[in-house]
Each structure stands twice: as structure tokens, then as C-alpha cells.
Amino acid sequence: MADRLDKFISENSKLTRSEAKKALSAGRVSVNSAICKKGETKVTEKDVVTLDGTVLKNIGFVYIMMNKPAGVISATEDGRDRTVLDLLRENKEISDACPKNGLFPIGRLDKDTEGLLVITNDGALSHELLSPAKHVEKEYLARCEGKLDPNAVQMFKDGLRVGEDYKALPAGLTVVSEEEGKCTLKIVLTEGRFHQVKRMCHEVGVEVTHLKRIRFGKLLLPDDLMLGEMRFTDSGEIR
Ligand code: URA
């Protein structure tokens, strides 16, 4: 498939689209050994594109699973807070193997939520996984404080009314442990509304003090992927 040269450079190097345009004007780019200054030039996988003499490989789609730590936000950039993309770029091994721009997280976790987050440049897969019609399961482990309603499991199963806002789809709730004023819950949702786990827990009498996502669809958070770590996966594993 043919792509614009400036787009190809920004997708397969560390340069942004505007930096790619500047590199083109400065004569730093060649196509099949001839310097090319025109960003609109079409290139295909048969063309050899170099930037400062280094051949740019077409990286294609990438899928990275991250164990998101608390304190970073699930966005590509932010004027104030560190984002999961900042974290990715600080990981030399991953960012060297994948200097690609255009990466984004599939869905969001709250700033204080930890756990499994997939980062990709595959818009179609992201769209599919986030589509409400697909009911992709997301599993969370929540440590909570308060007195859990004895009917909580059934209330989740029946579809819980969340404030005045909406009735949640039927959801799974397993009480992992419960002691005086504290409990640990495993929750499986098939939708992804704002603060949904926290709000649903509030409806059954408890407040979440620590939240971690441990599964997204079929993809499990690996036990050996520590907070802040990330590794490549493939779309097959996610599907
Ligand atoms: N539900 C929440 O309340 N927060 C998250 O980050 C994810 C699900």
C-alpha cells in the first residue's frame, strides 16, 4: 500500500510529522538512493527510504502490554502529568524497537488505577475492543473499605443502578476476602464507563482504596510484569 513519505517517516522514526517535513526540506531523506524533499511523494514497501543515511523499516502494527503504575495518566500527552506514552518512551528497549509515533492506549484507566493497559497504533483493533456491542470483558481486583451489602453479588448480576446516571450491564462480582470493614473483590465488567468500578462498589456500600486491572478480554496481566514494566505482545494474543 502506498503511503505519503512524510507520514511514513513519522510512523517509522522518532520524528513527528512536522519534524519529518523539516527533515525532508533539509535534504536528510532519500528514496531509492535519491534525495527527496517532497512529503507528498508516495512510497510503498518496495521503496528504500533513508533518514540521515539509516534505512527506515516499515514497523507496521505494534501491541505493547503495560503494567500501568498509579500516578500516570492513560493519555498520549498531557501538559501537567506523566502519561503512559512518556513511560513508554523512557523504556529504551521498547522505544528503540518501536520508534513509532501514533501510539495510543486502548481505553483508559484512572490515574490512581494500576494494571493491564494495551498500547498500540492499530486503530481498527482498538475500535473493535472498545465497541460497546462487543462486550469485551475487563477484570479488576479492588481492595475496598466499608460494609459490603450482603446482596452485592446478586445486585451486580442483575445490573446495578449507578446513581441517577445509568443501569450497568450485568457484571461479575466475587468476594475474594472479607474481614471487619475491609474486603477484596474481583469484578468483571463488559463495559467501560467513567469510574465504573469505583461507582459500582460505592452502590454496594464500599469505597475502593486500591484498584488494579488484571485482564482485558483474553489477555491476562502476566505475574512477572512488574509495575511500570511493559513488553510486546501480538494482536492474536489480544483477540
Ligand atoms: N473503573 C474505575 O473506577 N476506574 C478505572 O480505572 C477502571 C475501571
PDB file of C-alpha atoms and ligand atoms in Angstrom:
ATOM      1  CA  MET A   1       0.000   0.000   0.000  1.00  0.00           C
ATOM      2  CA  ALA A   2       1.322   3.433  -0.895  1.00  0.00           C
ATOM      3  CA  ASP A   3       1.799   5.995   1.853  1.00  0.00           C
ATOM      4  CA  ARG A   4       2.857   9.625   1.842  1.00  0.00           C
ATOM      5  CA  LEU A   5       6.580   9.925   2.528  1.00  0.00           C
ATOM      6  CA  ASP A   6       6.184  12.393   5.444  1.00  0.00           C
ATOM      7  CA  LYS A   7       3.645  10.048   7.060  1.00  0.00           C
ATOM      8  CA  PHE A   8       5.886   7.024   6.501  1.00  0.00           C
ATOM      9  CA  ILE A   9       8.806   8.844   8.183  1.00  0.00           C
ATOM     10  CA  SER A  10       6.795   9.964  11.206  1.00  0.00           C
ATOM     11  CA  GLU A  11       5.350   6.478  11.648  1.00  0.00           C
ATOM     12  CA  ASN A  12       8.669   4.719  11.404  1.00  0.00           C
ATOM     13  CA  SER A  13      11.132   7.051  13.096  1.00  0.00           C
ATOM     14  CA  LYS A  14      11.198   9.199  16.204  1.00  0.00           C
ATOM     15  CA  LEU A  15      10.288  12.299  14.200  1.00  0.00           C
ATOM     16  CA  THR A  16       6.861  13.845  14.417  1.00  0.00           C
ATOM     17  CA  ARG A  17       5.067  14.713  11.189  1.00  0.00           C
ATOM     18  CA  SER A  18       6.266  18.341  11.289  1.00  0.00           C
ATOM     19  CA  GLU A  19       9.834  17.274  12.138  1.00  0.00           C
ATOM     20  CA  ALA A  20       9.642  14.834   9.212  1.00  0.00           C
ATOM     21  CA  LYS A  21       8.674  17.697   6.900  1.00  0.00           C
ATOM     22  CA  LYS A  22      11.651  19.743   8.142  1.00  0.00           C
ATOM     23  CA  ALA A  23      13.984  16.766   7.641  1.00  0.00           C
ATOM     24  CA  LEU A  24      12.674  16.444   4.085  1.00  0.00           C
ATOM     25  CA  SER A  25      13.281  20.125   3.303  1.00  0.00           C
ATOM     26  CA  ALA A  26      16.773  19.850   4.783  1.00  0.00           C
ATOM     27  CA  GLY A  27      17.605  17.046   2.343  1.00  0.00           C
ATOM     28  CA  ARG A  28      18.060  14.426   5.095  1.00  0.00           C
ATOM     29  CA  VAL A  29      15.756  11.919   3.386  1.00  0.00           C
ATOM     30  CA  SER A  30      16.394   9.738   0.384  1.00  0.00           C
ATOM     31  CA  VAL A  31      14.158   7.362  -1.541  1.00  0.00           C
ATOM     32  CA  ASN A  32      15.963   4.645  -3.501  1.00  0.00           C
ATOM     33  CA  SER A  33      19.269   6.500  -3.101  1.00  0.00           C
ATOM     34  CA  ALA A  34      17.990   9.844  -4.425  1.00  0.00           C
ATOM     35  CA  ILE A  35      17.375  12.750  -2.069  1.00  0.00           C
ATOM     36  CA  CYS A  36      13.674  13.520  -1.912  1.00  0.00           C
ATOM     37  CA  LYS A  37      12.262  16.739  -0.452  1.00  0.00           C
ATOM     38  CA  LYS A  38       8.579  16.225  -1.202  1.00  0.00           C
ATOM     39  CA  GLY A  39       6.436  14.939   1.680  1.00  0.00           C
ATOM     40  CA  GLU A  40       3.583  14.039  -0.643  1.00  0.00           C
ATOM     41  CA  THR A  41       5.714  11.521  -2.578  1.00  0.00           C
ATOM     42  CA  LYS A  42       4.065   8.097  -2.439  1.00  0.00           C
ATOM     43  CA  VAL A  43       6.182   5.229  -1.174  1.00  0.00           C
ATOM     44  CA  THR A  44       5.419   1.521  -0.977  1.00  0.00           C
ATOM     45  CA  GLU A  45       7.141  -1.342   0.852  1.00  0.00           C
ATOM     46  CA  LYS A  46       9.374  -1.799  -2.237  1.00  0.00           C
ATOM     47  CA  ASP A  47      10.971   1.654  -1.774  1.00  0.00           C
ATOM     48  CA  VAL A  48      14.071   2.072   0.359  1.00  0.00           C
ATOM     49  CA  VAL A  49      13.695   5.190   2.484  1.00  0.00           C
ATOM     50  CA  THR A  50      16.616   6.521   4.498  1.00  0.00           C
ATOM     51  CA  LEU A  51      16.786   9.247   7.117  1.00  0.00           C
ATOM     52  CA  ASP A  52      20.291  10.604   7.755  1.00  0.00           C
ATOM     53  CA  GLY A  53      21.607   7.555   5.917  1.00  0.00           C
ATOM     54  CA  THR A  54      19.752   4.986   8.056  1.00  0.00           C
ATOM     55  CA  VAL A  55      17.175   2.787   6.353  1.00  0.00           C
ATOM     56  CA  LEU A  56      13.703   3.155   7.889  1.00  0.00           C
ATOM     57  CA  LYS A  57      11.894  -0.142   8.239  1.00  0.00           C
ATOM     58  CA  ASN A  58       8.132  -0.230   7.984  1.00  0.00           C
ATOM     59  CA  ILE A  59       7.242  -1.155  11.539  1.00  0.00           C
ATOM     60  CA  GLY A  60       3.572  -1.916  10.901  1.00  0.00           C
ATOM     61  CA  PHE A  61       1.205  -2.508  13.797  1.00  0.00           C
ATOM     62  CA  VAL A  62       2.617  -2.882  17.291  1.00  0.00           C
ATOM     63  CA  TYR A  63       0.968  -4.068  20.510  1.00  0.00           C
ATOM     64  CA  ILE A  64       2.521  -3.403  23.890  1.00  0.00           C
ATOM     65  CA  MET A  65       1.117  -4.515  27.197  1.00  0.00           C
ATOM     66  CA  MET A  66       1.980  -2.380  30.181  1.00  0.00           C
ATOM     67  CA  ASN A  67       1.502  -2.818  33.890  1.00  0.00           C
ATOM     68  CA  LYS A  68       0.450   0.760  34.454  1.00  0.00           C
ATOM     69  CA  PRO A  69       1.546   2.189  37.788  1.00  0.00           C
ATOM     70  CA  ALA A  70      -0.574   4.672  39.743  1.00  0.00           C
ATOM     71  CA  GLY A  71       0.286   8.326  39.130  1.00  0.00           C
ATOM     72  CA  VAL A  72       0.474   8.251  35.330  1.00  0.00           C
ATOM     73  CA  ILE A  73      -2.433   9.030  33.082  1.00  0.00           C
ATOM     74  CA  SER A  74      -3.786   6.964  30.194  1.00  0.00           C
ATOM     75  CA  ALA A  75      -3.199   9.569  27.503  1.00  0.00           C
ATOM     76  CA  THR A  76      -0.676  10.237  24.766  1.00  0.00           C
ATOM     77  CA  GLU A  77       0.395  13.620  26.123  1.00  0.00           C
ATOM     78  CA  ASP A  78      -0.507  15.962  28.910  1.00  0.00           C
ATOM     79  CA  GLY A  79       0.766  19.394  29.859  1.00  0.00           C
ATOM     80  CA  ARG A  80       0.940  18.533  33.559  1.00  0.00           C
ATOM     81  CA  ASP A  81       1.069  14.821  34.336  1.00  0.00           C
ATOM     82  CA  ARG A  82       3.282  11.992  33.121  1.00  0.00           C
ATOM     83  CA  THR A  83       1.467   9.807  30.634  1.00  0.00           C
ATOM     84  CA  VAL A  84       1.738   6.134  29.744  1.00  0.00           C
ATOM     85  CA  LEU A  85       3.366   7.246  26.462  1.00  0.00           C
ATOM     86  CA  ASP A  86       6.033   9.175  28.428  1.00  0.00           C
ATOM     87  CA  LEU A  87       6.648   5.957  30.349  1.00  0.00           C
ATOM     88  CA  LEU A  88       6.923   4.011  27.096  1.00  0.00           C
ATOM     89  CA  ARG A  89       9.428   6.462  25.618  1.00  0.00           C
ATOM     90  CA  GLU A  90      11.544   6.230  28.781  1.00  0.00           C
ATOM     91  CA  ASN A  91      11.840   2.479  28.177  1.00  0.00           C
ATOM     92  CA  LYS A  92      14.852   2.349  25.863  1.00  0.00           C
ATOM     93  CA  GLU A  93      14.375  -1.268  24.818  1.00  0.00           C
ATOM     94  CA  ILE A  94      10.770  -0.716  23.747  1.00  0.00           C
ATOM     95  CA  SER A  95      11.195   2.729  22.227  1.00  0.00           C
ATOM     96  CA  ASP A  96      14.291   1.703  20.249  1.00  0.00           C
ATOM     97  CA  ALA A  97      12.447  -1.303  18.867  1.00  0.00           C
ATOM     98  CA  CYS A  98       9.400   0.799  18.185  1.00  0.00           C
ATOM     99  CA  PRO A  99      10.298   4.414  17.475  1.00  0.00           C
ATOM    100  CA  LYS A 100       6.825   4.855  16.145  1.00  0.00           C
ATOM    101  CA  ASN A 101       4.612   7.870  16.652  1.00  0.00           C
ATOM    102  CA  GLY A 102       0.852   7.437  16.581  1.00  0.00           C
ATOM    103  CA  LEU A 103       0.765   5.031  19.533  1.00  0.00           C
ATOM    104  CA  PHE A 104      -2.130   5.325  21.966  1.00  0.00           C
ATOM    105  CA  PRO A 105      -3.617   3.331  24.847  1.00  0.00           C
ATOM    106  CA  ILE A 106      -6.697   1.220  24.181  1.00  0.00           C
ATOM    107  CA  GLY A 107      -9.190   2.708  26.619  1.00  0.00           C
ATOM    108  CA  ARG A 108      -8.359   4.346  29.917  1.00  0.00           C
ATOM    109  CA  LEU A 109      -7.511   3.542  33.475  1.00  0.00           C
ATOM    110  CA  ASP A 110      -7.854   6.228  36.146  1.00  0.00           C
ATOM    111  CA  LYS A 111      -4.683   7.977  37.263  1.00  0.00           C
ATOM    112  CA  ASP A 112      -4.707   6.024  40.544  1.00  0.00           C
ATOM    113  CA  THR A 113      -5.551   2.653  38.907  1.00  0.00           C
ATOM    114  CA  GLU A 114      -2.822   0.105  38.216  1.00  0.00           C
ATOM    115  CA  GLY A 115      -2.648  -2.843  35.891  1.00  0.00           C
ATOM    116  CA  LEU A 116      -3.064  -4.032  32.358  1.00  0.00           C
ATOM    117  CA  LEU A 117      -3.138  -1.446  29.593  1.00  0.00           C
ATOM    118  CA  VAL A 118      -2.560  -2.190  25.915  1.00  0.00           C
ATOM    119  CA  ILE A 119      -0.806   0.431  23.787  1.00  0.00           C
ATOM    120  CA  THR A 120      -0.965   0.191  20.023  1.00  0.00           C
ATOM    121  CA  ASN A 121      -1.168   2.046  16.725  1.00  0.00           C
ATOM    122  CA  ASP A 122      -3.913  -0.288  15.455  1.00  0.00           C
ATOM    123  CA  GLY A 123      -6.991   1.909  15.390  1.00  0.00           C
ATOM    124  CA  ALA A 124      -9.261  -0.791  13.972  1.00  0.00           C
ATOM    125  CA  LEU A 125      -8.447  -3.289  16.733  1.00  0.00           C
ATOM    126  CA  SER A 126      -8.861  -0.600  19.382  1.00  0.00           C
ATOM    127  CA  HIS A 127     -12.231   0.368  17.959  1.00  0.00           C
ATOM    128  CA  GLU A 128     -13.326  -3.247  17.979  1.00  0.00           C
ATOM    129  CA  LEU A 129     -12.201  -3.891  21.560  1.00  0.00           C
ATOM    130  CA  LEU A 130     -13.854  -0.747  22.876  1.00  0.00           C
ATOM    131  CA  SER A 131     -17.100  -1.146  20.961  1.00  0.00           C
ATOM    132  CA  PRO A 132     -19.970  -1.459  23.485  1.00  0.00           C
ATOM    133  CA  ALA A 133     -21.562  -4.042  21.172  1.00  0.00           C
ATOM    134  CA  LYS A 134     -18.606  -6.423  21.597  1.00  0.00           C
ATOM    135  CA  HIS A 135     -18.911  -6.751  25.402  1.00  0.00           C
ATOM    136  CA  VAL A 136     -15.192  -7.358  25.862  1.00  0.00           C
ATOM    137  CA  GLU A 137     -14.593  -8.440  29.475  1.00  0.00           C
ATOM    138  CA  LYS A 138     -12.393  -6.389  31.774  1.00  0.00           C
ATOM    139  CA  GLU A 139     -11.449  -7.926  35.110  1.00  0.00           C
ATOM    140  CA  TYR A 140     -10.386  -5.923  38.166  1.00  0.00           C
ATOM    141  CA  LEU A 141      -9.143  -6.602  41.655  1.00  0.00           C
ATOM    142  CA  ALA A 142     -10.410  -3.989  44.108  1.00  0.00           C
ATOM    143  CA  ARG A 143      -9.427  -3.507  47.718  1.00  0.00           C
ATOM    144  CA  CYS A 144     -12.273  -1.749  49.487  1.00  0.00           C
ATOM    145  CA  GLU A 145     -13.290  -0.328  52.827  1.00  0.00           C
ATOM    146  CA  GLY A 146     -16.795  -0.272  54.287  1.00  0.00           C
ATOM    147  CA  LYS A 147     -19.609  -2.719  54.886  1.00  0.00           C
ATOM    148  CA  LEU A 148     -20.378  -4.757  51.761  1.00  0.00           C
ATOM    149  CA  ASP A 149     -24.101  -5.206  51.086  1.00  0.00           C
ATOM    150  CA  PRO A 150     -24.867  -8.923  51.632  1.00  0.00           C
ATOM    151  CA  ASN A 151     -26.782  -8.897  48.298  1.00  0.00           C
ATOM    152  CA  ALA A 152     -23.904  -7.313  46.372  1.00  0.00           C
ATOM    153  CA  VAL A 153     -23.159 -10.345  44.173  1.00  0.00           C
ATOM    154  CA  GLN A 154     -26.789 -10.595  43.034  1.00  0.00           C
ATOM    155  CA  MET A 155     -27.060  -6.824  42.611  1.00  0.00           C
ATOM    156  CA  PHE A 156     -24.055  -6.869  40.246  1.00  0.00           C
ATOM    157  CA  LYS A 157     -25.533  -9.838  38.395  1.00  0.00           C
ATOM    158  CA  ASP A 158     -28.881  -8.115  37.940  1.00  0.00           C
ATOM    159  CA  GLY A 159     -27.347  -4.891  36.600  1.00  0.00           C
ATOM    160  CA  LEU A 160     -26.789  -2.204  39.165  1.00  0.00           C
ATOM    161  CA  ARG A 161     -28.282   1.292  39.002  1.00  0.00           C
ATOM    162  CA  VAL A 162     -25.365   3.727  39.258  1.00  0.00           C
ATOM    163  CA  GLY A 163     -26.567   6.968  40.854  1.00  0.00           C
ATOM    164  CA  GLU A 164     -29.147   8.699  38.700  1.00  0.00           C
ATOM    165  CA  ASP A 165     -26.998   8.106  35.626  1.00  0.00           C
ATOM    166  CA  TYR A 166     -27.432   4.613  34.235  1.00  0.00           C
ATOM    167  CA  LYS A 167     -28.110   0.951  34.883  1.00  0.00           C
ATOM    168  CA  ALA A 168     -24.928  -1.055  34.481  1.00  0.00           C
ATOM    169  CA  LEU A 169     -24.901  -4.191  32.370  1.00  0.00           C
ATOM    170  CA  PRO A 170     -24.869  -7.412  34.398  1.00  0.00           C
ATOM    171  CA  ALA A 171     -21.428  -7.770  35.946  1.00  0.00           C
ATOM    172  CA  GLY A 172     -19.487 -10.427  37.837  1.00  0.00           C
ATOM    173  CA  LEU A 173     -18.589  -9.972  41.485  1.00  0.00           C
ATOM    174  CA  THR A 174     -16.571 -12.429  43.573  1.00  0.00           C
ATOM    175  CA  VAL A 175     -15.715 -11.714  47.175  1.00  0.00           C
ATOM    176  CA  VAL A 176     -12.077 -12.795  47.449  1.00  0.00           C
ATOM    177  CA  SER A 177     -11.776 -11.949  51.140  1.00  0.00           C
ATOM    178  CA  GLU A 178     -13.771 -10.082  53.737  1.00  0.00           C
ATOM    179  CA  GLU A 179     -12.928  -9.003  57.227  1.00  0.00           C
ATOM    180  CA  GLU A 180     -14.130  -6.291  59.599  1.00  0.00           C
ATOM    181  CA  GLY A 181     -14.677  -3.140  57.470  1.00  0.00           C
ATOM    182  CA  LYS A 182     -12.468  -4.330  54.584  1.00  0.00           C
ATOM    183  CA  CYS A 183     -12.822  -6.598  51.583  1.00  0.00           C
ATOM    184  CA  THR A 184     -11.103  -7.586  48.355  1.00  0.00           C
ATOM    185  CA  LEU A 185     -13.367  -8.002  45.337  1.00  0.00           C
ATOM    186  CA  LYS A 186     -12.891  -9.430  41.864  1.00  0.00           C
ATOM    187  CA  ILE A 187     -15.097  -7.624  39.366  1.00  0.00           C
ATOM    188  CA  VAL A 188     -15.773  -8.444  35.716  1.00  0.00           C
ATOM    189  CA  LEU A 189     -17.337  -5.721  33.555  1.00  0.00           C
ATOM    190  CA  THR A 190     -18.259  -5.777  29.889  1.00  0.00           C
ATOM    191  CA  GLU A 191     -18.455  -2.006  29.553  1.00  0.00           C
ATOM    192  CA  GLY A 192     -16.092   0.795  30.457  1.00  0.00           C
ATOM    193  CA  ARG A 193     -17.801   3.839  31.877  1.00  0.00           C
ATOM    194  CA  PHE A 194     -16.094   6.625  33.815  1.00  0.00           C
ATOM    195  CA  HIS A 195     -15.008   5.429  37.302  1.00  0.00           C
ATOM    196  CA  GLN A 196     -17.333   2.473  36.801  1.00  0.00           C
ATOM    197  CA  VAL A 197     -15.788   0.038  39.283  1.00  0.00           C
ATOM    198  CA  LYS A 198     -15.492   2.726  41.968  1.00  0.00           C
ATOM    199  CA  ARG A 199     -19.070   3.874  41.419  1.00  0.00           C
ATOM    200  CA  MET A 200     -20.500   0.344  41.397  1.00  0.00           C
ATOM    201  CA  CYS A 201     -18.643  -0.505  44.600  1.00  0.00           C
ATOM    202  CA  HIS A 202     -19.999   2.662  46.202  1.00  0.00           C
ATOM    203  CA  GLU A 203     -23.522   1.471  45.338  1.00  0.00           C
ATOM    204  CA  VAL A 204     -22.973  -1.736  47.328  1.00  0.00           C
ATOM    205  CA  GLY A 205     -21.635   0.025  50.416  1.00  0.00           C
ATOM    206  CA  VAL A 206     -17.848   0.045  49.952  1.00  0.00           C
ATOM    207  CA  GLU A 207     -15.224   2.523  48.727  1.00  0.00           C
ATOM    208  CA  VAL A 208     -12.340   1.383  46.540  1.00  0.00           C
ATOM    209  CA  THR A 209      -8.951   2.114  48.107  1.00  0.00           C
ATOM    210  CA  HIS A 210      -6.822   0.278  45.539  1.00  0.00           C
ATOM    211  CA  LEU A 211      -7.756  -0.823  42.022  1.00  0.00           C
ATOM    212  CA  LYS A 212      -5.894  -2.983  39.548  1.00  0.00           C
ATOM    213  CA  ARG A 213      -6.947  -4.366  36.151  1.00  0.00           C
ATOM    214  CA  ILE A 214      -5.815  -7.953  35.752  1.00  0.00           C
ATOM    215  CA  ARG A 215      -7.439  -8.942  32.453  1.00  0.00           C
ATOM    216  CA  PHE A 216      -8.544  -7.288  29.227  1.00  0.00           C
ATOM    217  CA  GLY A 217     -10.525  -9.671  27.018  1.00  0.00           C
ATOM    218  CA  LYS A 218      -8.407 -12.822  26.888  1.00  0.00           C
ATOM    219  CA  LEU A 219      -5.193 -11.029  27.746  1.00  0.00           C
ATOM    220  CA  LEU A 220      -4.059 -11.606  31.328  1.00  0.00           C
ATOM    221  CA  LEU A 221      -1.680  -9.324  33.205  1.00  0.00           C
ATOM    222  CA  PRO A 222       1.425 -11.545  33.472  1.00  0.00           C
ATOM    223  CA  ASP A 223       2.563 -12.233  37.059  1.00  0.00           C
ATOM    224  CA  ASP A 224       6.130 -11.333  36.150  1.00  0.00           C
ATOM    225  CA  LEU A 225       5.292  -7.962  34.585  1.00  0.00           C
ATOM    226  CA  MET A 226       6.066  -5.559  37.406  1.00  0.00           C
ATOM    227  CA  LEU A 227       4.509  -2.128  37.869  1.00  0.00           C
ATOM    228  CA  GLY A 228       5.813   0.239  35.189  1.00  0.00           C
ATOM    229  CA  GLU A 229       7.129  -2.612  33.019  1.00  0.00           C
ATOM    230  CA  MET A 230       5.951  -3.324  29.500  1.00  0.00           C
ATOM    231  CA  ARG A 231       6.522  -5.840  26.752  1.00  0.00           C
ATOM    232  CA  PHE A 232       5.470  -6.540  23.186  1.00  0.00           C
ATOM    233  CA  THR A 233       2.560  -8.846  22.558  1.00  0.00           C
ATOM    234  CA  ASP A 234       0.728  -9.645  19.352  1.00  0.00           C
ATOM    235  CA  SER A 235      -2.747  -8.984  18.096  1.00  0.00           C
ATOM    236  CA  GLY A 236      -3.530 -12.705  18.150  1.00  0.00           C
ATOM    237  CA  GLU A 237      -2.996 -12.828  21.898  1.00  0.00           C
ATOM    238  CA  ILE A 238      -5.308  -9.852  22.323  1.00  0.00           C
ATOM    239  CA  ARG A 239      -8.030 -11.147  20.041  1.00  0.00           C
TER     240      ARG A 239
HETATM  241  N1  URA B   1     -13.234   1.548  36.873  1.00  0.00           N
HETATM  242  C1  URA B   1     -12.767   2.567  37.639  1.00  0.00           C
HETATM  243  O1  URA B   1     -13.447   3.048  38.536  1.00  0.00           O
HETATM  244  N2  URA B   1     -11.532   3.023  37.368  1.00  0.00           N
HETATM  245  C2  URA B   1     -10.738   2.505  36.417  1.00  0.00           C
HETATM  246  O2  URA B   1      -9.611   2.975  36.236  1.00  0.00           O
HETATM  247  C3  URA B   1     -11.233   1.445  35.645  1.00  0.00           C
HETATM  248  C4  URA B   1     -12.484   0.977  35.893  1.00  0.00           C
END
